[in-house]
Tab-separated table of C-alpha atoms in Angstrom:
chain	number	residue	atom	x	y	z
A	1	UNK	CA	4.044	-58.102	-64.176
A	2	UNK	CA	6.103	-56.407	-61.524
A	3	UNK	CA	6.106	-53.187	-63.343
A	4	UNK	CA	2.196	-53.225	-63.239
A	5	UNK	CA	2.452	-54.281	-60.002
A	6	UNK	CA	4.723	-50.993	-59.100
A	7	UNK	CA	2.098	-48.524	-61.066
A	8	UNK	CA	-0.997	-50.191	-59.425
A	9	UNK	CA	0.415	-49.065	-56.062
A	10	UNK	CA	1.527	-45.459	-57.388
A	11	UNK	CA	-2.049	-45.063	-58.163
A	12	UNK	CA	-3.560	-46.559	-55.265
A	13	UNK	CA	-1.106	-43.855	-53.356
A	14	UNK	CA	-2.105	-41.274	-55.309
A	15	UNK	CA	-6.295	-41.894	-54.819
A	16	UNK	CA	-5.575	-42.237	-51.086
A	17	UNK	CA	-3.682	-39.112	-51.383
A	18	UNK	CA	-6.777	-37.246	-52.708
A	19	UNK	CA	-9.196	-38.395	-50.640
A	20	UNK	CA	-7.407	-37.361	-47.679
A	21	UNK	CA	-7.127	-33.662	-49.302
A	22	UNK	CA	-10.480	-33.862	-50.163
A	23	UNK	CA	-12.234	-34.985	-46.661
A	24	UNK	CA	-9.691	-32.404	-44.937
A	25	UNK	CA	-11.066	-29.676	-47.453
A	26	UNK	CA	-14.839	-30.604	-46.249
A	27	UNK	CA	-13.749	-30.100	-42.633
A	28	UNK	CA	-12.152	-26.898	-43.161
A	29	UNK	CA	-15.322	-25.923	-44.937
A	30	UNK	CA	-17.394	-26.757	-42.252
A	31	UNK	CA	-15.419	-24.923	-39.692
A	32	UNK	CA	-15.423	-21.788	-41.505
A	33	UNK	CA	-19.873	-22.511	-42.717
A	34	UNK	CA	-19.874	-23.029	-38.459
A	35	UNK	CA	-18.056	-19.547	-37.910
A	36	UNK	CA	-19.957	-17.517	-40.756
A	37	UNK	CA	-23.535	-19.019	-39.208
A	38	UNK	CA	-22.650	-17.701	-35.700
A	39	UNK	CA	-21.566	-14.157	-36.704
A	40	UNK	CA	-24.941	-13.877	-38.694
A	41	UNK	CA	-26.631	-15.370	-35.501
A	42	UNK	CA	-24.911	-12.906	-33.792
A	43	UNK	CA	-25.717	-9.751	-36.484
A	44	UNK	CA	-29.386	-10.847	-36.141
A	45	UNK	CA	-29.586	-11.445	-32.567
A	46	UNK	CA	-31.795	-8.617	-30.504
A	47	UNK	CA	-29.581	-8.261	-27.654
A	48	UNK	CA	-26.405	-7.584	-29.810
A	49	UNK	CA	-27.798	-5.300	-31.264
A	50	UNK	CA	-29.056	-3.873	-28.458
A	51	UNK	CA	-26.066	-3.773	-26.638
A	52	UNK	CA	-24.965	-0.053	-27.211
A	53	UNK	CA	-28.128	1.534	-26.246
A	54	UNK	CA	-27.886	-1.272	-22.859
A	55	UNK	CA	-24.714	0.389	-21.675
A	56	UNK	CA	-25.887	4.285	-22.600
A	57	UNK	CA	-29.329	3.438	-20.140
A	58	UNK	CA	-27.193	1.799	-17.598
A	59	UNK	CA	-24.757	4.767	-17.413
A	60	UNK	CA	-27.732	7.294	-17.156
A	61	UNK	CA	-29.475	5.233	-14.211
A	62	UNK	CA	-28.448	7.477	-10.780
A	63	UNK	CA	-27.958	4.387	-9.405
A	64	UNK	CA	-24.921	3.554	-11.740
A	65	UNK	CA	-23.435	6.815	-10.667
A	66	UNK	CA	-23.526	6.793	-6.873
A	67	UNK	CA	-21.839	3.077	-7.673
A	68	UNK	CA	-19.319	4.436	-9.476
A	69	UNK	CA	-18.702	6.901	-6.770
A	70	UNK	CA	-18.829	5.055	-3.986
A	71	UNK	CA	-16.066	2.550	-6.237
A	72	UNK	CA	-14.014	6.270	-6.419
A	73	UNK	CA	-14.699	6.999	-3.011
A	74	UNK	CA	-13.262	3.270	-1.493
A	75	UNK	CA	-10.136	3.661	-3.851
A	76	UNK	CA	-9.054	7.068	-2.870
A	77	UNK	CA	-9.460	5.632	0.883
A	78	UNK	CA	-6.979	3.047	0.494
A	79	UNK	CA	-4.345	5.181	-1.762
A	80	UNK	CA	-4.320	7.443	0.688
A	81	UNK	CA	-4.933	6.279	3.902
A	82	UNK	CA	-4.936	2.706	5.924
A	83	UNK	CA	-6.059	1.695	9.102
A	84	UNK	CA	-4.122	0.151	12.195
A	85	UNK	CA	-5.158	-2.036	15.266
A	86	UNK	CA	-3.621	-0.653	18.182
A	87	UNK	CA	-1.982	-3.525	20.208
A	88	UNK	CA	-0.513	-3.053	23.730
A	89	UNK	CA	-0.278	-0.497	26.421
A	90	UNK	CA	2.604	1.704	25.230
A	91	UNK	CA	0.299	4.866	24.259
A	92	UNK	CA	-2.327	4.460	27.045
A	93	UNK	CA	-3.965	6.484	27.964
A	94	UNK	CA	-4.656	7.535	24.676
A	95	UNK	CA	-4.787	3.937	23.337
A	96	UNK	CA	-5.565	0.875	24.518
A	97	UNK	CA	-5.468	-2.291	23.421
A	98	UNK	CA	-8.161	-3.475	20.524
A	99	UNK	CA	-8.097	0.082	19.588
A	100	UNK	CA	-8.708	0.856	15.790
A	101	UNK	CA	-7.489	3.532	13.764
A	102	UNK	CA	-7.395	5.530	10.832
A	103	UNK	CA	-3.642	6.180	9.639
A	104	UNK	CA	-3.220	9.391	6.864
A	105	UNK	CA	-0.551	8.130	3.935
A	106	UNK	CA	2.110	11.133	2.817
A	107	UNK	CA	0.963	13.575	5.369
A	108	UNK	CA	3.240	16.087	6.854
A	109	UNK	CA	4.887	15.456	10.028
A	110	UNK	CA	4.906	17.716	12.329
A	111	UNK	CA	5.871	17.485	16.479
A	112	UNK	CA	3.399	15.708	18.843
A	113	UNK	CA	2.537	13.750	15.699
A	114	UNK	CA	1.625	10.337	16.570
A	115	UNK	CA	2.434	7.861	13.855
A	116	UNK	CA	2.778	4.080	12.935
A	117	UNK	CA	5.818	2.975	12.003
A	118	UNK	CA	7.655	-0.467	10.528
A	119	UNK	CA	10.465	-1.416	13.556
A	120	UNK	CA	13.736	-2.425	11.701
A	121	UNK	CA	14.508	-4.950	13.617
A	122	UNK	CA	11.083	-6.744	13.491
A	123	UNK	CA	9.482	-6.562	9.666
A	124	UNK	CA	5.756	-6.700	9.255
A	125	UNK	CA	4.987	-5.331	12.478
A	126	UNK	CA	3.275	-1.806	12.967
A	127	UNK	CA	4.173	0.274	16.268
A	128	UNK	CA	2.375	3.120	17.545
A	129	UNK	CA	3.930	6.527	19.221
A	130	UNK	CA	4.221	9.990	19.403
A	131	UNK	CA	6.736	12.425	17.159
A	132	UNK	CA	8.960	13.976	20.394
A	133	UNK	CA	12.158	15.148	18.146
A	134	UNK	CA	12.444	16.521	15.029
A	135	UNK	CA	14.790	16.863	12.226
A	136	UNK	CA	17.105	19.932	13.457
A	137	UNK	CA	16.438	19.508	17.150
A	138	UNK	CA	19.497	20.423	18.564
A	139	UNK	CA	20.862	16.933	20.771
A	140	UNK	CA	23.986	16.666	23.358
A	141	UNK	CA	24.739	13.647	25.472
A	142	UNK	CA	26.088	13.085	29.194
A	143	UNK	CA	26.565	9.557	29.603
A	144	UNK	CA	22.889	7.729	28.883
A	145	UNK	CA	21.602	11.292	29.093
A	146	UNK	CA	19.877	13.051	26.482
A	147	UNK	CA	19.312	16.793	26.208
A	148	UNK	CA	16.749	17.580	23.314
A	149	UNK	CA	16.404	21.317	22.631
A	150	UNK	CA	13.126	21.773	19.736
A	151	UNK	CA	14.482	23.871	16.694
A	152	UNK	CA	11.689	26.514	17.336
A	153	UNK	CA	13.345	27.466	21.463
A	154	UNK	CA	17.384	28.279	19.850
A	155	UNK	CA	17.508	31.409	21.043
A	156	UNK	CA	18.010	34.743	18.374
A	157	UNK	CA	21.763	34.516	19.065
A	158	UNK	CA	21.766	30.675	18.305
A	159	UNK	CA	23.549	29.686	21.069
A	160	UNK	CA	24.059	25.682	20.721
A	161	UNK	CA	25.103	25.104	24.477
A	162	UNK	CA	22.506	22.929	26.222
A	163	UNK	CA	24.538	21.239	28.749
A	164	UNK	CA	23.710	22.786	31.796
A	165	UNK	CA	26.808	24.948	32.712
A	166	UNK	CA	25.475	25.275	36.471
A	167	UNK	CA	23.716	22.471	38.320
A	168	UNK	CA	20.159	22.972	37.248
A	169	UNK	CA	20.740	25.333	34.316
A	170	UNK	CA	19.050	24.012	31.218
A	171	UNK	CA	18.237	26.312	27.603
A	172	UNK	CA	14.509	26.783	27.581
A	173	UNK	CA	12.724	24.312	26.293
A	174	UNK	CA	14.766	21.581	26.687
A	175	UNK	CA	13.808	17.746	27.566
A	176	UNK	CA	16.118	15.967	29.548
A	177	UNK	CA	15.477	11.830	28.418
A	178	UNK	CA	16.982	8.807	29.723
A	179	UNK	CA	18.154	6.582	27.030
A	180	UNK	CA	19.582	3.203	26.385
A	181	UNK	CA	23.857	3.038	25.910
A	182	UNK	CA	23.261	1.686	22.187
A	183	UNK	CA	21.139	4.822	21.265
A	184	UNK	CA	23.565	7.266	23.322
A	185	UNK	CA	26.089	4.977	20.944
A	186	UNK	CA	24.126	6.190	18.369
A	187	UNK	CA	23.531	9.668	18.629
A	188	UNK	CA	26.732	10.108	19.901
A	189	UNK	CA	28.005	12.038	16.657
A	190	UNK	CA	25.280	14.255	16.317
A	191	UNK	CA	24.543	17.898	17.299
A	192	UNK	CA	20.973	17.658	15.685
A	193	UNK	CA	18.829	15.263	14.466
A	194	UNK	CA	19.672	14.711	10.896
A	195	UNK	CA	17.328	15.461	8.012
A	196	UNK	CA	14.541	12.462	7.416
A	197	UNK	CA	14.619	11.304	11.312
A	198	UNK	CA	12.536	11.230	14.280
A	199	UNK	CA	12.788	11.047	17.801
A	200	UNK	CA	9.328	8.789	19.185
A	201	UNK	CA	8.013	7.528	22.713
A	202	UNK	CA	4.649	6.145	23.600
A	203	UNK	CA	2.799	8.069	26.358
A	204	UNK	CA	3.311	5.245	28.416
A	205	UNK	CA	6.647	6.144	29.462
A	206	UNK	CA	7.369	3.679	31.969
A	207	UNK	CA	5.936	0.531	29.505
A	208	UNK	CA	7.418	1.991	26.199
A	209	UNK	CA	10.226	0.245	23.965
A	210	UNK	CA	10.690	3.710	21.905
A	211	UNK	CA	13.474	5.894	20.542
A	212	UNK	CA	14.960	5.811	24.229
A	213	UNK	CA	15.739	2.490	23.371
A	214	UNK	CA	15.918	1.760	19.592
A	215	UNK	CA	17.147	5.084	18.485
A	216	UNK	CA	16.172	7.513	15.395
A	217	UNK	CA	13.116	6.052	13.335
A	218	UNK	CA	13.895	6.768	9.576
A	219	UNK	CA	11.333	8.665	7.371
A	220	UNK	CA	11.358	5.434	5.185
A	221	UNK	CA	9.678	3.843	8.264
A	222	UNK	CA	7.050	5.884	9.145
A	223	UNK	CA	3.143	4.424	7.448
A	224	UNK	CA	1.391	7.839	8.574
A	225	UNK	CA	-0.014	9.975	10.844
A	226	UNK	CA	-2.807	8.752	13.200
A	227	UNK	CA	-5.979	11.025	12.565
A	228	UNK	CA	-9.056	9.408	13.996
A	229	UNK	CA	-10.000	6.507	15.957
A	230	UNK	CA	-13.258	4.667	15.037
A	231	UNK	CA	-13.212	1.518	17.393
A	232	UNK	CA	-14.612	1.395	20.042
A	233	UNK	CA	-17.706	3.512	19.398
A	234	UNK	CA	-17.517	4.958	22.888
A	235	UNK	CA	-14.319	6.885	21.928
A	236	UNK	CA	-14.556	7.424	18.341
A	237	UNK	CA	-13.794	10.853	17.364
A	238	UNK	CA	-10.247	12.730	15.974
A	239	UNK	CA	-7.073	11.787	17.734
A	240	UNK	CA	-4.630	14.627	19.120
């Protein structure tokens, strides 16, 4: 008895065994009867097929095209240049505050420049000036005095004395600025401005925190070079 017992259950195990196969079989034929009826949907449906000659039209409408510029147009603005909100009264009178502008990416610097720039000391902020020095300027110190002679006035001989040697006497050219003791600290070991810096001030002299007090501005720094100021209306137009 309990060896019939022991093959009733073997084959009661085995039946439930194949059932289970065979119901899982059924769903998996489904699924795949579900997926062969939408592709043939699909192959039948109109717009599928229609889909090809859809995109050709759509790409010979001259409206797609002046999209597709103007898309061109907006990305080539913001590779290569970005805009700045002038804030404070460092560069009046040529800014003021509220002021908007249009800043020109990987331009070349040259002097009289003016150019936005990331401060080191505050990150995230965006200041405004003018490009005064430039790399090779030849610089000498007297105290918190700093003589600036431009690269272009050395004289043929390339005579590097700018100190006045007489009370008065100054090389041609030369700008005689008032700076702070931690950038006469700083530029205490140069003869020129070294490759990749800048001397900058705002037009503002007298409400300015600039090179006078800061010292060199890096290349690194520098965003670009201001080109045109559209805000406010009244003064829009190309900035010198």
């Amino acid at each position: 008895m309990q060896q019939k017992r022991t093959q009733i259950k073997k084959r009661k195990s085995r039946n439930q065994k194949r059932q289970f196969a065979v119901r899982r079989n059924k769903k998996q034929q489904k699924f795949l009867i579900g997926i062969k009826r939408r592709v043939h949907y699909l192959k039948k449906t109109k717009t599928w097929r229609e889909l090809p000659e859809n995109l050709v039209n759509w790409f010979r409408q001259k409206e797609t095209w002046g999209l597709l510029l103007f898309l061109l147009l907006l990305l080539f603005f913001f590779l290569r240049f970005g805009t700045h909100k002038v804030d404070g009264q460092s560069m009046a009178p040529t800014f003021q505050t509220g002021d908007r502008i249009i800043v020109k990416k990987q331009q070349v610097i040259q002097r009289y420049d003016i150019v936005t720039f990331e401060p080191k000391e505050i990150k995230g902020e965006s200041y405004v000036k003018r490009i005064i020095g430039m790399p090779g300027d030849q610089i000498q110190l007297d105290g918190t005095t700093l003589y600036l002679l431009p690269e272009e006035s050395v004289t043929a001989e390339g005579d590097t004395q700018i100190l006045p040697r007489e009370p008065g006497s100054l090389a041609d050219g030369t700008l005689t600025i008032q700076v702070s003791e931690y950038t006469a600290y700083m530029l205490g070991s140069y003869q020129t401005i070294p490759k990749g810096h800048y001397f900058v001030e705002g037009d503002n002299r007298l409400h300015s925190d600039d090179s006078r007090v800061f010292g060199l501005v890096d290349s690194a720094q520098i965003e670009g070079v201001v080109l045109y100021r559209y805000y406010p209306l009244t003064n829009m137009g190309a900035v010198h």
